[in-house]
XYZ file of C-alpha atoms in Angstrom:
445
model
C 3.720 -26.206 2.401
C 4.400 -26.027 6.115
C 2.548 -23.338 8.017
C 4.944 -21.374 10.195
C 2.501 -18.657 11.195
C 2.260 -18.470 14.986
C -0.238 -15.620 15.380
C -3.312 -17.838 15.912
C -4.241 -19.240 19.345
C -7.254 -21.119 17.963
C -5.240 -24.146 16.788
C -5.176 -26.036 20.161
C -8.973 -25.765 20.444
C -9.458 -26.979 16.863
C -7.239 -29.960 17.688
C -9.549 -30.726 20.617
C -12.903 -30.085 18.900
C -14.142 -30.342 15.330
C -13.929 -26.954 13.500
C -17.674 -26.859 12.771
C -18.427 -27.719 16.398
C -16.136 -24.984 17.713
C -17.367 -22.263 15.331
C -20.986 -23.159 16.024
C -20.360 -22.849 19.756
C -18.543 -19.519 19.352
C -21.367 -18.228 17.137
C -23.923 -19.027 19.852
C -21.818 -17.212 22.465
C -21.570 -14.214 20.127
C -25.328 -14.145 19.493
C -26.061 -14.453 23.220
C -23.716 -11.527 23.893
C -25.430 -9.363 21.258
C -28.763 -10.068 22.950
C -27.382 -8.675 26.213
C -25.337 -5.605 25.193
C -26.643 -2.433 23.582
C -24.808 -2.068 20.239
C -25.768 1.603 20.026
C -23.412 2.385 22.912
C -20.320 1.075 21.116
C -19.603 4.458 19.501
C -20.156 6.502 22.662
C -18.550 4.378 25.397
C -14.806 4.461 26.046
C -13.184 1.548 24.179
C -11.258 0.263 27.192
C -14.412 0.276 29.323
C -16.351 -1.446 26.539
C -13.599 -4.038 26.143
C -13.724 -4.862 29.867
C -17.531 -5.095 29.838
C -17.599 -7.413 26.817
C -14.918 -9.642 28.349
C -16.838 -9.827 31.626
C -20.149 -10.696 29.912
C -18.519 -13.255 27.601
C -16.848 -14.990 30.528
C -20.183 -15.135 32.344
C -21.869 -16.689 29.286
C -19.049 -19.235 28.919
C -19.494 -20.334 32.529
C -23.197 -20.826 31.857
C -22.328 -22.991 28.833
C -19.561 -24.958 30.569
C -21.510 -28.209 30.253
C -21.847 -27.763 26.456
C -18.127 -27.373 25.704
C -15.717 -27.715 28.645
C -12.747 -25.359 28.285
C -9.632 -24.751 30.319
C -8.521 -21.245 31.324
C -6.342 -20.637 28.223
C -9.056 -21.862 25.832
C -11.621 -19.654 27.551
C -9.318 -16.616 27.192
C -8.870 -17.406 23.497
C -12.625 -17.429 22.854
C -13.112 -14.235 24.877
C -10.441 -12.444 22.811
C -12.004 -13.679 19.572
C -15.466 -12.515 20.647
C -14.077 -9.058 21.520
C -12.466 -8.920 18.063
C -15.817 -9.862 16.489
C -17.695 -7.068 18.275
C -15.093 -4.279 18.228
C -12.803 -5.264 15.352
C -12.629 -7.372 12.218
C -13.001 -10.784 13.796
C -10.367 -13.398 12.833
C -8.342 -10.747 10.960
C -7.749 -8.620 14.046
C -4.531 -10.408 15.216
C -3.022 -9.858 11.756
C -3.878 -6.154 11.866
C -2.046 -5.890 15.202
C 1.075 -7.596 13.829
C 3.427 -4.918 12.398
C 5.436 -7.503 10.422
C 2.481 -8.380 8.163
C 2.150 -6.262 5.008
C -0.665 -8.072 3.187
C -3.677 -10.102 4.324
C -5.220 -12.204 1.542
C -8.583 -13.864 2.162
C -9.106 -16.343 -0.700
C -12.235 -17.826 0.889
C -13.765 -18.102 4.353
C -11.473 -21.046 5.142
C -8.250 -19.986 3.406
C -6.256 -16.933 4.533
C -2.689 -16.065 3.548
C -0.459 -13.289 4.866
C 2.692 -11.667 3.514
C 5.538 -11.132 5.925
C 8.947 -9.730 4.887
C 7.963 -10.023 1.228
C 6.973 -13.706 1.338
C 3.511 -15.302 1.406
C 2.617 -17.917 4.010
C -0.642 -19.735 4.828
C -2.368 -19.422 8.189
C -4.578 -21.626 10.358
C -7.098 -18.811 10.813
C -10.514 -19.042 9.129
C -14.018 -17.648 9.245
C -17.006 -19.764 10.215
C -18.580 -19.549 6.750
C -19.292 -17.167 3.855
C -21.948 -15.367 5.899
C -19.429 -14.684 8.685
C -16.928 -13.300 6.163
C -19.629 -11.111 4.564
C -20.467 -9.587 7.960
C -16.848 -8.447 8.340
C -16.790 -7.157 4.749
C -20.009 -5.186 5.318
C -18.511 -3.679 8.466
C -15.435 -2.500 6.519
C -17.229 -0.978 3.512
C -19.981 0.683 5.576
C -17.379 2.569 7.622
C -16.269 4.449 4.486
C -19.757 4.981 3.087
C -19.493 2.306 0.408
C -21.768 -0.640 -0.290
C -21.285 -4.084 -1.785
C -23.955 -6.410 -3.199
C -24.741 -8.342 -6.382
C -25.178 -5.132 -8.363
C -21.838 -3.777 -7.068
C -19.741 -6.915 -6.475
C -16.365 -5.147 -6.361
C -15.312 -2.364 -4.023
C -12.206 -0.520 -2.880
C -12.182 0.789 0.674
C -9.746 1.582 3.433
C -9.422 0.912 7.134
C -9.043 3.568 9.809
C -5.255 3.043 9.831
C -5.059 3.795 6.097
C -4.753 0.169 4.948
C -6.209 -0.394 1.485
C -8.956 -3.016 1.086
C -10.237 -4.643 -2.096
C -13.283 -6.917 -1.953
C -14.853 -9.144 -4.619
C -18.019 -11.160 -3.951
C -20.224 -13.537 -5.990
C -21.254 -13.682 -8.763
C -17.822 -12.335 -9.760
C -15.987 -14.427 -7.130
C -16.667 -18.090 -7.899
C -15.574 -19.566 -4.546
C -17.276 -17.076 -2.237
C -16.243 -13.619 -1.000
C -12.558 -12.657 -1.402
C -10.691 -9.812 0.234
C -7.173 -8.406 0.124
C -5.818 -5.886 2.615
C -2.653 -3.927 1.775
C -1.293 -2.622 5.049
C 0.902 0.393 5.653
C 3.429 0.988 8.362
C 2.126 2.803 11.432
C 5.467 4.611 11.485
C 6.344 5.479 7.851
C 9.768 4.401 6.619
C 12.491 6.998 6.217
C 15.454 7.104 3.824
C 17.712 5.618 6.506
C 15.373 2.607 6.710
C 15.696 2.035 2.959
C 19.480 2.165 3.305
C 19.330 -0.301 6.227
C 17.099 -2.622 4.171
C 19.570 -2.392 1.247
C 16.917 -0.900 -1.024
C 19.551 1.667 -1.965
C 23.004 2.832 -0.851
C 23.922 5.890 1.304
C 25.656 7.529 -1.675
C 22.241 8.089 -3.280
C 20.917 10.045 -0.288
C 22.195 13.467 -1.396
C 21.200 12.835 -5.010
C 17.595 11.892 -4.168
C 17.325 14.829 -1.789
C 18.685 17.125 -4.499
C 16.240 15.836 -7.135
C 13.303 16.838 -4.932
C 14.740 20.157 -3.717
C 15.731 21.172 -7.268
C 12.057 20.621 -8.234
C 12.624 17.969 -10.880
C 9.547 16.031 -11.990
C 9.959 12.414 -10.860
C 8.176 9.283 -12.072
C 8.515 6.278 -9.738
C 7.994 3.064 -11.684
C 7.595 -0.503 -10.463
C 5.440 -3.610 -10.377
C 2.708 -4.485 -7.874
C 4.055 -4.637 -4.326
C 7.464 -3.280 -5.326
C 7.308 -0.393 -2.834
C 6.441 2.532 -5.115
C 4.169 4.267 -2.591
C 6.687 3.738 0.217
C 9.420 5.285 -1.928
C 7.150 8.189 -2.866
C 6.532 8.823 0.838
C 10.282 8.837 1.473
C 10.983 11.233 -1.410
C 8.264 13.590 -0.172
C 10.168 14.115 3.099
C 12.573 16.396 1.222
C 9.871 18.854 0.096
C 10.393 22.125 2.021
C 7.851 22.980 4.719
C 6.983 26.325 3.117
C 5.567 24.703 -0.045
C 1.873 23.886 -0.557
C 1.381 20.217 -1.468
C -1.756 18.822 -3.104
C -2.093 15.013 -3.129
C -4.503 13.120 -5.388
C -5.243 9.428 -4.870
C -7.719 6.692 -5.751
C -7.507 5.358 -2.191
C -5.645 7.454 0.375
C -2.298 5.765 1.062
C 0.298 8.518 1.208
C 1.701 9.431 4.610
C 3.210 12.872 4.101
C 4.408 14.727 7.178
C 4.331 18.330 5.948
C 1.883 20.743 7.572
C 0.853 22.629 4.407
C -0.857 19.615 2.875
C -4.149 19.296 0.976
C -5.391 15.743 0.391
C -8.003 14.668 -2.165
C -9.460 11.260 -3.006
C -11.595 9.992 -5.873
C -15.203 8.953 -5.327
C -17.125 6.123 -7.039
C -20.594 6.567 -8.503
C -23.573 6.217 -6.156
C -26.379 3.674 -6.476
C -27.926 5.780 -9.256
C -24.671 5.835 -11.203
C -24.058 9.523 -10.435
C -21.531 11.523 -8.466
C -18.372 9.779 -9.677
C -15.204 11.881 -9.260
C -12.220 10.695 -11.300
C -8.528 11.401 -10.746
C -8.578 13.555 -13.859
C -11.255 15.791 -12.310
C -9.110 16.213 -9.200
C -5.945 16.981 -11.190
C -7.770 19.668 -13.163
C -9.235 21.111 -9.963
C -5.865 21.042 -8.184
C -4.473 23.549 -10.697
C -6.923 26.116 -9.258
C -5.705 25.491 -5.706
C -2.370 27.306 -5.987
C -0.227 24.179 -5.488
C 3.556 24.336 -5.179
C 3.697 20.612 -5.847
C 1.169 18.089 -7.109
C 1.597 14.494 -5.975
C -0.511 11.806 -7.657
C -0.536 8.490 -5.798
C -0.611 6.522 -9.030
C -1.249 7.627 -12.590
C -3.378 5.062 -14.409
C -5.661 6.770 -16.923
C -6.658 9.993 -18.655
C -5.253 12.074 -15.776
C -1.787 11.347 -17.239
C -2.337 14.072 -19.835
C -3.382 16.687 -17.277
C -0.501 15.703 -15.011
C 1.985 16.252 -17.846
C 0.336 19.588 -18.638
C 0.768 20.664 -15.015
C 4.438 19.644 -15.105
C 4.915 21.643 -18.291
C 3.169 24.781 -17.034
C 5.038 25.781 -13.904
C 4.216 23.035 -11.392
C 7.743 21.682 -11.180
C 8.717 19.178 -8.538
C 5.667 16.979 -9.049
C 5.859 13.284 -8.167
C 3.818 10.249 -9.139
C 4.034 6.479 -9.488
C 3.192 4.165 -12.365
C 2.899 0.400 -12.837
C 5.702 -0.686 -15.190
C 8.566 -3.194 -15.195
C 11.188 -0.868 -16.663
C 11.713 2.862 -17.291
C 11.108 2.343 -21.023
C 7.856 0.496 -20.272
C 6.811 3.384 -18.006
C 7.177 5.853 -20.903
C 5.219 3.544 -23.218
C 2.446 3.204 -20.616
C 2.198 6.991 -20.249
C 1.837 7.344 -24.006
C -0.744 4.533 -24.117
C -2.834 6.070 -21.320
C -3.081 9.367 -23.137
C -3.889 7.658 -26.444
C -6.654 5.579 -24.826
C -8.202 8.752 -23.419
C -9.086 9.765 -27.001
C -6.716 12.708 -27.157
C -6.026 13.154 -30.857
C -2.326 13.959 -30.543
C 0.294 12.656 -33.023
C 2.738 10.274 -31.334
C 5.758 12.459 -32.108
C 4.276 15.514 -30.373
C 3.078 13.332 -27.489
C 6.565 11.938 -26.908
C 8.069 15.422 -26.988
C 5.416 16.452 -24.482
C 6.434 13.561 -22.183
C 10.165 14.155 -22.578
C 9.848 17.817 -21.604
C 7.594 17.094 -18.610
C 9.340 14.144 -16.909
C 12.947 14.606 -15.793
C 13.731 11.488 -13.752
C 12.480 7.882 -13.712
C 13.216 5.786 -10.630
C 12.662 2.047 -11.130
C 11.825 -0.046 -8.054
C 11.583 -3.846 -8.114
C 10.840 -6.637 -5.678
C 13.466 -9.365 -5.856
C 12.805 -13.105 -5.582
C 13.805 -13.028 -1.894
C 11.019 -10.496 -1.180
C 13.342 -7.502 -0.713
C 12.839 -4.273 -2.655
C 15.640 -2.634 -4.590
C 16.122 0.608 -6.479
C 17.346 -1.073 -9.660
C 17.667 1.947 -11.951
C 17.765 5.744 -11.847
C 17.436 7.258 -15.313
C 17.420 10.811 -16.606
C 15.361 11.821 -19.636
C 17.666 13.813 -21.895
C 15.319 14.775 -24.740
C 14.422 13.370 -28.138
C 16.388 11.658 -30.888
C 14.219 11.481 -33.965
C 10.893 10.104 -32.728
C 12.351 8.368 -29.664
C 12.596 9.651 -26.094
C 16.238 9.377 -25.034
C 17.349 8.468 -21.527
C 20.626 7.863 -19.748
C 21.038 5.535 -16.785
C 22.898 7.215 -13.943
C 22.779 4.377 -11.439
C 21.683 0.732 -11.353
C 21.575 -2.477 -9.349
C 22.728 -5.662 -11.055
C 21.855 -9.053 -9.609
C 24.737 -11.511 -9.824
C 23.474 -14.578 -7.943
C 21.151 -16.052 -5.327
C 22.963 -17.465 -2.283
C 22.247 -20.743 -0.467
C 19.723 -19.020 1.860
C 17.747 -17.703 -1.118
C 18.953 -14.096 -0.730
C 19.595 -12.033 -3.857
C 23.198 -10.878 -4.178
C 24.490 -8.201 -6.521
C 25.995 -4.746 -6.709
C 24.901 -1.127 -6.826
C 26.900 0.852 -9.366
C 27.138 4.291 -10.960
C 27.558 4.179 -14.742
C 30.139 6.918 -15.175
C 27.638 9.406 -16.607
C 27.637 13.010 -15.490
C 23.891 13.773 -15.433
C 22.420 17.002 -16.778
C 20.549 17.594 -13.516
C 23.849 18.534 -11.835
C 23.534 21.942 -13.494
C 20.130 22.405 -11.846
C 21.690 21.309 -8.571
C 24.367 24.013 -8.964
C 21.782 26.713 -9.696
C 19.703 25.610 -6.664
C 22.788 25.594 -4.413
C 22.692 21.819 -3.893
C 26.071 20.165 -3.514
C 26.860 16.527 -4.219
C 30.127 14.639 -4.493
C 30.899 14.486 -8.226
C 33.459 11.715 -7.687
C 30.744 9.203 -6.843
C 29.559 9.201 -10.462
C 32.793 7.370 -11.356
C 32.048 3.891 -12.802
C 34.592 2.381 -10.412
C 32.093 3.003 -7.599
C 30.534 -0.339 -6.654
C 28.769 -1.591 -3.538
C 28.359 -5.338 -3.193
C 25.288 -6.540 -1.264
């Protein structure tokens, strides 16, 4: 597979010198720099001033070592930038973190790094010196959020200062050395207009989605990994009125809500003694005592599903959450399974009635083979028929082909169903164009 990533400037030097030779030289420069500077001042000194000082000292050291590895001006600048990234940032990963087009950084081993750009994975030329170098960067990340990682705790979830989510696995769990994945989030959160521009949905859905939130319907956003569930949840949250109190609950803080009256909570893992763990369920239960207008759960994945449904059924309308599932029907089955696995002794018939009365809308998001995300189904839960939760699909996207460039082609279409939520829209004073529910409405993309 051809590498078309152009973010690394190290390649020309590696063509000139052996990789081990280059990394050994850079390591010596780094160690010499650490002997000179006072690391304790990094937190207190202005970053720009510190950057200039490190660059100046590194250049001085390189001149002293000119006989060891002769470098031209561009090569010297490359090493200086990499040393600055080592001291102040996350080393070889820093250029990726500065690139807004990259959404995922996947470190499979110290010498193999992939990135995702525009929904597609591509390899890079960037690498760490060795496992020890990679572990230093990992330790820097987890220590910043008060976590630790070692043989007794070989897996950890953390986050960077910009909100990016980090997952790390080290030996003995990881067989080929430390592994790390970084899920990045846009510095400027996407808006509904951006989703329309990206053909995730069509403009005709704008008023409907806005109405679903303003009419305080409970919405479940379903989709697979990397399908854009959290992004869509952020977009939907924009329509929550400013005068409402929002409580968010997450495993790792990812949501980027813009409202002022916002209370954010995050789970906490157990400490070294196995104590102090705070689960999402604990936070959901506690949130009910915080006078919330809306409860937003980043992702429901366990016993908290039951408490979330209880909240939806007891006056906390307008709640939103996401769930991992490949279809709206699968999402309902997963909800039922989560509650059953939490040892709640509830007959399946009563549990399904409980779900059908709590959830009003399921929005299904999917990532297509070309890397683009699409809203592929919007379904309304209409009640129960026997022992089965009944739904009706209001809107869907149907793929028809893949063109010569590999782009997914298809059409967005309403199904000719007049949804029950239109009555709630009328009561709430929300107006939408009823004609757009006609099945003749189609948008080819």
